[in-house]
CSV table of C-alpha atoms in Angstrom, one decimal:
chain,number,residue,atom,x,y,z
A,1,MET,CA,9.9,-9.1,30.4
A,2,ARG,CA,7.8,-10.3,33.8
A,3,GLY,CA,5.4,-8.6,35.6
A,4,ILE,CA,4.7,-5.7,33.9
A,5,SER,CA,4.9,-8.7,30.5
A,6,LYS,CA,1.9,-9.4,31.0
A,7,TYR,CA,0.2,-6.2,31.2
A,8,ILE,CA,1.6,-5.1,27.7
A,9,PHE,CA,0.8,-7.7,26.2
A,10,SER,CA,-2.9,-8.0,27.7
A,11,ILE,CA,-3.0,-4.6,26.5
A,12,LEU,CA,-1.3,-4.9,22.7
A,13,LEU,CA,-4.5,-8.4,22.5
A,14,PHE,CA,-7.3,-6.3,24.0
A,15,LEU,CA,-7.5,-9.4,25.9
A,16,PRO,CA,-7.6,-9.6,30.8
A,17,ALA,CA,-4.0,-10.0,32.0
A,18,SER,CA,-5.1,-13.0,34.3
A,19,VAL,CA,-4.5,-14.9,30.7
A,20,PHE,CA,-1.3,-15.0,30.1
A,21,SER,CA,0.1,-16.7,33.5
A,22,GLN,CA,2.2,-19.6,32.2
A,23,ASN,CA,5.4,-19.1,32.9
A,24,GLY,CA,9.2,-20.8,31.7
A,25,GLU,CA,8.0,-23.9,30.0
A,26,TYR,CA,9.7,-24.0,26.1
A,27,SER,CA,9.0,-26.6,23.4
A,28,ARG,CA,9.2,-27.7,19.8
A,29,GLY,CA,6.1,-27.7,18.1
A,30,LEU,CA,4.1,-26.8,15.3
A,31,ARG,CA,1.2,-24.2,15.0
A,32,ILE,CA,-1.9,-23.6,12.2
A,33,GLY,CA,-3.5,-20.5,12.4
A,34,PHE,CA,-6.5,-19.4,10.2
A,35,ASP,CA,-6.4,-15.7,9.4
A,36,LEU,CA,-9.3,-14.7,10.8
A,37,SER,CA,-8.9,-10.9,9.7
A,38,SER,CA,-10.2,-12.4,5.8
A,39,ALA,CA,-13.5,-13.9,6.6
A,40,ALA,CA,-13.9,-10.1,8.4
A,41,ILE,CA,-13.1,-8.5,5.4
A,42,LEU,CA,-15.4,-10.6,3.9
A,43,ALA,CA,-18.2,-10.6,5.5
A,44,ILE,CA,-17.9,-7.1,5.6
A,45,GLU,CA,-17.1,-6.9,2.2
A,46,GLY,CA,-20.1,-10.1,1.2
A,47,GLU,CA,-18.6,-11.9,-2.3
A,48,GLY,CA,-16.8,-15.3,-3.3
A,49,VAL,CA,-14.2,-16.7,-0.6
A,50,GLU,CA,-11.5,-15.7,0.8
A,51,THR,CA,-9.5,-18.1,3.3
A,52,GLY,CA,-5.4,-18.4,4.4
A,53,VAL,CA,-4.3,-20.3,6.8
A,54,THR,CA,-0.3,-20.3,8.2
A,55,ALA,CA,2.4,-22.9,9.6
A,56,ASP,CA,5.4,-22.0,12.4
A,57,MET,CA,7.7,-24.3,13.8
A,58,ASN,CA,10.3,-23.4,15.6
A,59,ILE,CA,13.8,-24.4,14.5
A,60,THR,CA,15.8,-22.7,16.7
A,61,GLU,CA,15.7,-21.2,20.4
A,62,ARG,CA,14.8,-17.9,18.9
A,63,PHE,CA,14.3,-17.9,15.2
A,64,PHE,CA,11.2,-19.4,13.1
A,65,ALA,CA,10.6,-20.6,9.6
A,66,VAL,CA,6.9,-19.1,8.9
A,67,ALA,CA,4.7,-19.7,5.8
A,68,ASP,CA,0.8,-18.7,4.9
A,69,ALA,CA,-0.7,-20.1,2.0
A,70,GLY,CA,-4.4,-18.4,0.5
A,71,TYR,CA,-6.7,-19.1,-2.1
A,72,ILE,CA,-9.3,-17.0,-3.5
A,73,ASN,CA,-12.8,-16.6,-5.1
A,74,SER,CA,-15.2,-14.6,-6.1
A,75,VAL,CA,-17.0,-12.4,-8.3
A,76,LYS,CA,-16.7,-8.9,-8.4
A,77,THR,CA,-19.5,-7.0,-9.8
A,78,GLY,CA,-19.4,-3.1,-10.3
A,79,PRO,CA,-20.6,-0.7,-12.9
A,80,GLY,CA,-21.4,-2.6,-16.1
A,81,TYR,CA,-19.1,-5.6,-15.5
A,82,ASP,CA,-19.3,-9.3,-13.1
A,83,LEU,CA,-15.3,-9.6,-12.2
A,84,SER,CA,-14.5,-13.5,-11.6
A,85,LEU,CA,-10.8,-14.1,-9.3
A,86,ASN,CA,-9.6,-17.5,-8.8
A,87,ALA,CA,-6.3,-16.4,-6.9
A,88,ILE,CA,-3.8,-18.2,-4.8
A,89,TYR,CA,-1.1,-16.5,-3.0
A,90,MET,CA,1.5,-18.0,-0.2
A,91,ARG,CA,4.4,-16.0,1.4
A,92,ALA,CA,7.3,-18.4,3.5
A,93,GLY,CA,9.9,-16.4,5.8
A,94,ALA,CA,11.4,-16.7,9.4
A,95,ASP,CA,11.1,-15.1,12.9
A,96,TYR,CA,12.9,-13.8,15.1
A,97,ASN,CA,11.4,-14.2,18.6
A,98,PHE,CA,12.1,-11.1,21.2
A,99,TYR,CA,9.8,-12.9,24.4
A,100,ARG,CA,11.8,-16.0,26.0
A,101,GLN,CA,9.0,-17.0,28.7
A,102,ASN,CA,6.9,-19.4,27.6
A,103,ASN,CA,5.1,-20.7,23.9
A,104,ASP,CA,4.1,-17.7,23.1
A,105,VAL,CA,5.8,-15.2,20.9
A,106,VAL,CA,6.9,-11.5,20.2
A,107,ALA,CA,9.0,-11.2,17.0
A,108,ALA,CA,10.3,-9.5,14.1
A,109,GLY,CA,10.7,-11.3,10.6
A,110,VAL,CA,10.7,-11.1,7.0
A,111,ARG,CA,8.5,-13.3,4.0
A,112,TYR,CA,8.4,-13.4,0.5
A,113,GLY,CA,4.9,-13.6,-1.1
A,114,PHE,CA,3.6,-14.2,-4.7
A,115,SER,CA,0.3,-14.8,-6.2
A,116,THR,CA,-0.6,-16.4,-9.6
A,117,PHE,CA,-4.0,-15.9,-10.0
A,118,SER,CA,-6.8,-16.2,-12.6
A,119,ARG,CA,-9.1,-13.2,-13.9
A,120,GLU,CA,-12.2,-13.1,-16.5
A,121,THR,CA,-14.7,-10.5,-17.2
A,122,THR,CA,-17.9,-13.3,-17.8
A,123,SER,CA,-20.0,-10.0,-18.9
A,124,PHE,CA,-19.1,-5.8,-19.4
A,125,MET,CA,-21.4,-3.3,-20.8
A,126,VAL,CA,-20.1,0.0,-21.6
A,127,GLU,CA,-22.6,3.3,-22.8
A,128,GLU,CA,-22.1,4.7,-25.3
A,129,GLY,CA,-24.6,7.4,-26.1
A,130,TYR,CA,-24.6,8.9,-29.3
A,131,TRP,CA,-24.2,5.7,-31.9
A,132,GLY,CA,-25.2,2.3,-29.0
A,133,ASN,CA,-23.7,0.2,-25.8
A,134,TYR,CA,-20.8,-1.6,-26.6
A,135,THR,CA,-20.9,-4.7,-24.8
A,136,GLY,CA,-17.5,-7.7,-24.4
A,137,THR,CA,-16.1,-10.1,-22.5
A,138,VAL,CA,-12.3,-10.6,-21.9
A,139,PRO,CA,-11.2,-14.6,-22.1
A,140,GLU,CA,-9.9,-15.6,-19.1
A,141,ARG,CA,-6.1,-14.0,-18.4
A,142,THR,CA,-3.7,-15.4,-15.9
A,143,LEU,CA,-1.3,-13.0,-13.8
A,144,GLY,CA,1.0,-12.3,-10.9
A,145,SER,CA,3.1,-10.7,-8.9
A,146,HIS,CA,5.8,-11.1,-6.2
A,147,TRP,CA,6.9,-8.8,-3.3
A,148,LEU,CA,8.8,-8.1,0.0
A,149,GLU,CA,7.1,-7.8,3.6
A,150,ALA,CA,8.5,-7.2,6.7
A,151,VAL,CA,6.3,-8.5,9.5
A,152,PHE,CA,5.9,-7.9,13.6
A,153,SER,CA,4.4,-10.2,15.0
A,154,LEU,CA,1.8,-11.7,18.9
A,155,LYS,CA,0.9,-15.0,19.0
A,156,THR,CA,-0.1,-15.5,22.8
A,157,GLU,CA,-1.7,-19.0,24.4
A,158,LEU,CA,-5.0,-18.5,25.8
A,159,PHE,CA,-5.2,-21.9,26.9
A,160,SER,CA,-3.7,-25.5,26.2
A,161,ASN,CA,-2.5,-25.1,22.8
A,162,VAL,CA,-5.1,-22.6,21.4
A,163,PHE,CA,-3.3,-19.2,20.7
A,164,ILE,CA,-4.1,-15.9,19.2
A,165,GLY,CA,-1.8,-13.3,17.5
A,166,TRP,CA,-1.9,-10.9,15.0
A,167,SER,CA,0.5,-9.3,12.8
A,168,LEU,CA,0.9,-6.2,11.4
A,169,ARG,CA,3.0,-6.0,7.6
A,170,GLY,CA,4.6,-4.0,6.0
A,171,LYS,CA,5.2,-4.3,2.0
A,172,VAL,CA,7.1,-3.9,-0.9
A,173,LEU,CA,5.7,-4.8,-4.8
A,174,LEU,CA,8.9,-6.2,-6.1
A,175,SER,CA,7.8,-7.2,-10.2
A,176,LYS,CA,3.5,-7.1,-11.4
A,177,LYS,CA,2.5,-8.8,-14.6
A,178,ASP,CA,-0.1,-6.4,-16.2
A,179,GLY,CA,-2.8,-7.1,-18.1
A,180,ALA,CA,-3.2,-5.4,-20.7
A,181,ASP,CA,-6.7,-3.9,-20.4
A,182,MET,CA,-5.9,-2.9,-16.7
A,183,GLN,CA,-4.4,0.2,-14.8
A,184,GLU,CA,-4.8,-2.2,-11.1
A,185,TRP,CA,-6.6,-4.6,-9.4
A,186,HIS,CA,-6.1,-6.4,-5.6
A,187,ILE,CA,-3.3,-9.4,-5.3
A,188,PRO,CA,-4.3,-10.9,-3.2
A,189,GLY,CA,-1.4,-12.2,0.0
A,190,TYR,CA,-0.7,-8.3,-1.1
A,191,GLY,CA,-3.1,-5.3,-2.0
A,192,MET,CA,-3.8,-2.8,-4.8
A,193,SER,CA,-1.3,-3.3,-7.6
A,194,ASN,CA,-0.9,0.3,-8.8
A,195,LYS,CA,1.1,0.8,-4.7
A,196,SER,CA,4.9,-0.2,-4.9
A,197,SER,CA,4.5,-0.6,-0.8
A,198,THR,CA,1.7,-1.2,1.1
A,199,GLY,CA,1.3,-2.2,4.5
A,200,GLY,CA,-1.3,-5.0,6.6
A,201,PHE,CA,-3.0,-6.0,9.8
A,202,ASN,CA,-4.2,-10.3,10.3
A,203,PHE,CA,-5.9,-11.2,13.4
A,204,TYR,CA,-5.5,-15.2,13.1
A,205,ILE,CA,-6.4,-18.4,16.0
A,206,PHE,CA,-3.5,-21.3,15.5
A,207,TYR,CA,-3.4,-24.4,17.2
A,208,ARG,CA,0.2,-25.8,18.2
A,209,ILE,CA,1.3,-29.2,18.2
A,210,PRO,CA,4.0,-29.9,20.6
A,211,PHE,CA,6.8,-31.7,19.4
B,1,MET,CA,-15.0,10.5,-28.5
B,2,VAL,CA,-11.7,11.7,-30.8
B,3,ASN,CA,-10.6,14.9,-30.0
B,4,ALA,CA,-10.3,17.6,-32.8
B,5,ASP,CA,-9.2,21.2,-32.8
B,6,PHE,CA,-9.4,23.7,-35.5
B,7,PHE,CA,-6.6,26.1,-37.2
B,8,THR,CA,-6.1,28.4,-39.6
B,9,ILE,CA,-2.7,28.5,-41.0
B,10,GLU,CA,-1.4,32.5,-41.6
B,11,GLU,CA,1.8,32.9,-42.9
B,12,GLU,CA,3.5,30.1,-41.8
B,13,GLU,CA,2.5,30.9,-38.6
B,14,GLU,CA,-0.8,27.7,-37.1
B,15,GLY,CA,-2.6,29.7,-35.0
B,16,GLU,CA,-6.1,28.0,-33.2
B,17,VAL,CA,-9.1,29.6,-34.0
B,18,THR,CA,-12.6,29.6,-33.3
B,19,VAL,CA,-15.4,28.2,-35.8
B,20,ASP,CA,-19.0,30.0,-35.6
B,21,ASP,CA,-22.1,28.1,-37.1
B,22,VAL,CA,-20.8,24.3,-37.5
B,23,SER,CA,-22.9,21.6,-36.8
B,24,VAL,CA,-21.4,18.2,-36.2
B,25,TYR,CA,-23.9,14.8,-37.1
B,26,GLY,CA,-22.1,11.1,-36.8
B,27,LEU,CA,-23.3,9.0,-40.5
B,28,GLY,CA,-26.4,7.8,-40.5
B,29,ARG,CA,-27.2,9.8,-37.9
B,30,GLU,CA,-28.7,12.7,-39.5
B,31,ASP,CA,-32.0,12.9,-37.3
B,32,SER,CA,-28.5,13.4,-33.1
B,33,LEU,CA,-26.7,16.9,-33.5
B,34,LEU,CA,-23.6,16.4,-31.8
B,35,TYR,CA,-22.7,20.1,-32.1
B,36,ASP,CA,-25.6,22.7,-33.6
B,37,SER,CA,-25.4,25.8,-35.0
B,38,ALA,CA,-22.6,25.7,-32.5
B,39,SER,CA,-19.1,27.9,-32.2
B,40,VAL,CA,-16.2,26.0,-31.3
B,41,ARG,CA,-12.7,25.5,-31.0
B,42,ARG,CA,-12.8,21.8,-31.0
B,43,ILE,CA,-15.6,19.6,-32.0
B,44,SER,CA,-15.0,16.1,-29.2
B,45,LEU,CA,-16.1,13.1,-31.6
B,46,PRO,CA,-17.5,9.9,-30.6
B,47,LEU,CA,-16.0,6.6,-32.4
B,48,ASP,CA,-18.8,3.8,-32.4
B,49,PRO,CA,-17.5,1.0,-30.4
B,50,ASN,CA,-19.2,-1.8,-32.5
B,51,SER,CA,-17.5,-0.4,-36.1
B,52,ASP,CA,-13.9,-0.3,-37.2
B,53,ILE,CA,-14.8,3.2,-39.8
B,54,THR,CA,-16.7,5.6,-38.3
B,55,THR,CA,-17.9,8.8,-40.5
B,56,PHE,CA,-18.7,12.2,-39.6
B,57,VAL,CA,-20.4,15.2,-41.4
B,58,VAL,CA,-19.5,18.5,-40.6
B,59,LEU,CA,-21.3,21.2,-41.6
B,60,PHE,CA,-19.7,25.1,-42.7
B,61,PRO,CA,-21.8,28.1,-43.0
B,62,GLU,CA,-20.5,28.6,-46.8
B,63,ASN,CA,-19.7,24.5,-48.0
B,64,SER,CA,-20.1,20.3,-46.0
B,65,ASP,CA,-16.6,18.1,-45.0
B,66,THR,CA,-16.5,14.6,-44.1
B,67,LEU,CA,-14.1,12.9,-41.8
B,68,THR,CA,-13.9,9.9,-41.8
B,69,PHE,CA,-12.0,7.4,-39.1
B,70,HIS,CA,-10.6,4.1,-38.6
B,71,HIS,CA,-10.7,2.3,-35.4
B,72,THR,CA,-10.2,-1.0,-33.3
B,73,THR,CA,-11.7,-0.3,-30.1
B,74,SER,CA,-10.1,-1.6,-27.2
B,75,PRO,CA,-12.5,-1.7,-23.6
B,76,PHE,CA,-10.0,-0.7,-20.3
B,77,PHE,CA,-10.7,-1.8,-17.4
B,78,HIS,CA,-10.5,1.6,-15.4
B,79,SER,CA,-10.7,0.4,-12.0
B,80,TYR,CA,-13.3,-1.4,-9.2
B,81,GLU,CA,-15.4,1.9,-9.2
B,82,CYS,CA,-15.5,2.7,-12.0
B,83,GLY,CA,-15.5,-0.6,-14.6
B,84,TYR,CA,-14.7,-1.0,-18.4
B,85,VAL,CA,-14.1,2.1,-20.2
B,86,LEU,CA,-13.5,1.9,-24.0
B,87,HIS,CA,-9.5,2.9,-25.9
B,88,TYR,CA,-9.2,3.4,-29.6
B,89,ASP,CA,-6.0,3.0,-32.5
B,90,LEU,CA,-7.2,5.3,-35.0
B,91,SER,CA,-5.3,3.4,-38.1
B,92,GLY,CA,-5.5,6.4,-40.7
B,93,PHE,CA,-8.1,8.5,-41.2
B,94,GLU,CA,-9.2,10.5,-44.4
B,95,TYR,CA,-11.1,13.8,-45.5
B,96,SER,CA,-12.6,16.2,-47.8
B,97,THR,CA,-11.1,19.7,-48.4
B,98,ASN,CA,-14.2,21.5,-49.6
B,99,VAL,CA,-13.4,24.0,-46.4
B,100,ILE,CA,-10.3,21.8,-45.1
B,101,ASP,CA,-7.5,22.3,-46.3
B,102,SER,CA,-5.6,19.7,-44.2
B,103,VAL,CA,-5.4,17.2,-41.0
B,104,ARG,CA,-2.7,16.0,-39.5
B,105,LEU,CA,-2.9,12.9,-36.7
B,106,GLU,CA,-1.8,14.0,-32.8
B,107,ILE,CA,-2.1,10.9,-31.1
B,108,SER,CA,-4.1,7.6,-32.2
B,109,LYS,CA,-4.2,5.6,-28.9
B,110,ILE,CA,-7.3,7.6,-27.9
B,111,THR,CA,-7.1,7.6,-24.0
B,112,HIS,CA,-7.8,10.7,-23.1
B,113,GLN,CA,-10.7,12.8,-22.9
B,114,TYR,CA,-9.3,16.2,-22.3
B,115,GLU,CA,-6.1,15.3,-25.2
B,116,ARG,CA,-6.6,16.5,-28.8
B,117,HIS,CA,-5.7,14.2,-30.9
B,118,LEU,CA,-6.8,15.8,-34.0
B,119,LYS,CA,-5.4,19.3,-35.9
B,120,ILE,CA,-7.9,20.0,-38.9
B,121,TYR,CA,-6.4,23.0,-40.3
B,122,LEU,CA,-8.7,25.8,-42.2
């Protein structure tokens, strides 16, 4: 991958090819990233706080150790209910880097992810037309789940130690602990709990600390 | 909603039957008829979610009967779009036998709005 790689990169990342003019150097470093896709989704749906961070470090010439963590705090309002959610999720795994020209990364890898979250329905109302409406609360419950991912990712340096990148994920749910009173919910970091497999796309901005 | 279908037993064979001119109301709600001189095979009876006992009066042309259910209410989060729905667990039931011959419980967990939960034999 030489001259043509700049153009492939640029097409994949929708950026001008001139951005990719570094060459040659490889070094060890810790890259810390911030998940911009959470913030984007949040802006659209507008409920609560969701953050995600990621870190990766090359442990050998080709292999990177990667870890992500995220935090969600939201209140979701729907027909007759308010649902509050507090969750953390974490993912850890390894990436194999195919691209070895510089500190850019084109990688495939696997992750193990898990999430624990507590949810509480502060109040809900079900309409009952004949006898009278039913109101109730559901006390706080903690649920958990874990899953595996296969990830394809791209990271490229924009300018001194600042990188941008994206990852495409295929996820398989390993297990989940159901609440007795619900059949589907959003598992932070994974997706909807009623899907045994799902996909995801994230984009990030990173800062790399060379060693 | 408890779904109750009417049956007759003729020579040891059950047959679904349509009952004409039947009216139903919940005890205490005589002002609001669930069925008014209707011709039906099935009556769907709403349980009172704020109580653990609900009684219905079924008026047949010749006489009337009561049907009483003992139940617990279980709210269930159906989906983000729909929110909560009410599921019920029937722990028992009683009935009078002026017109009704017998009643058989098919399903005690009331979760599905189209399932048959009860068979009323006339």
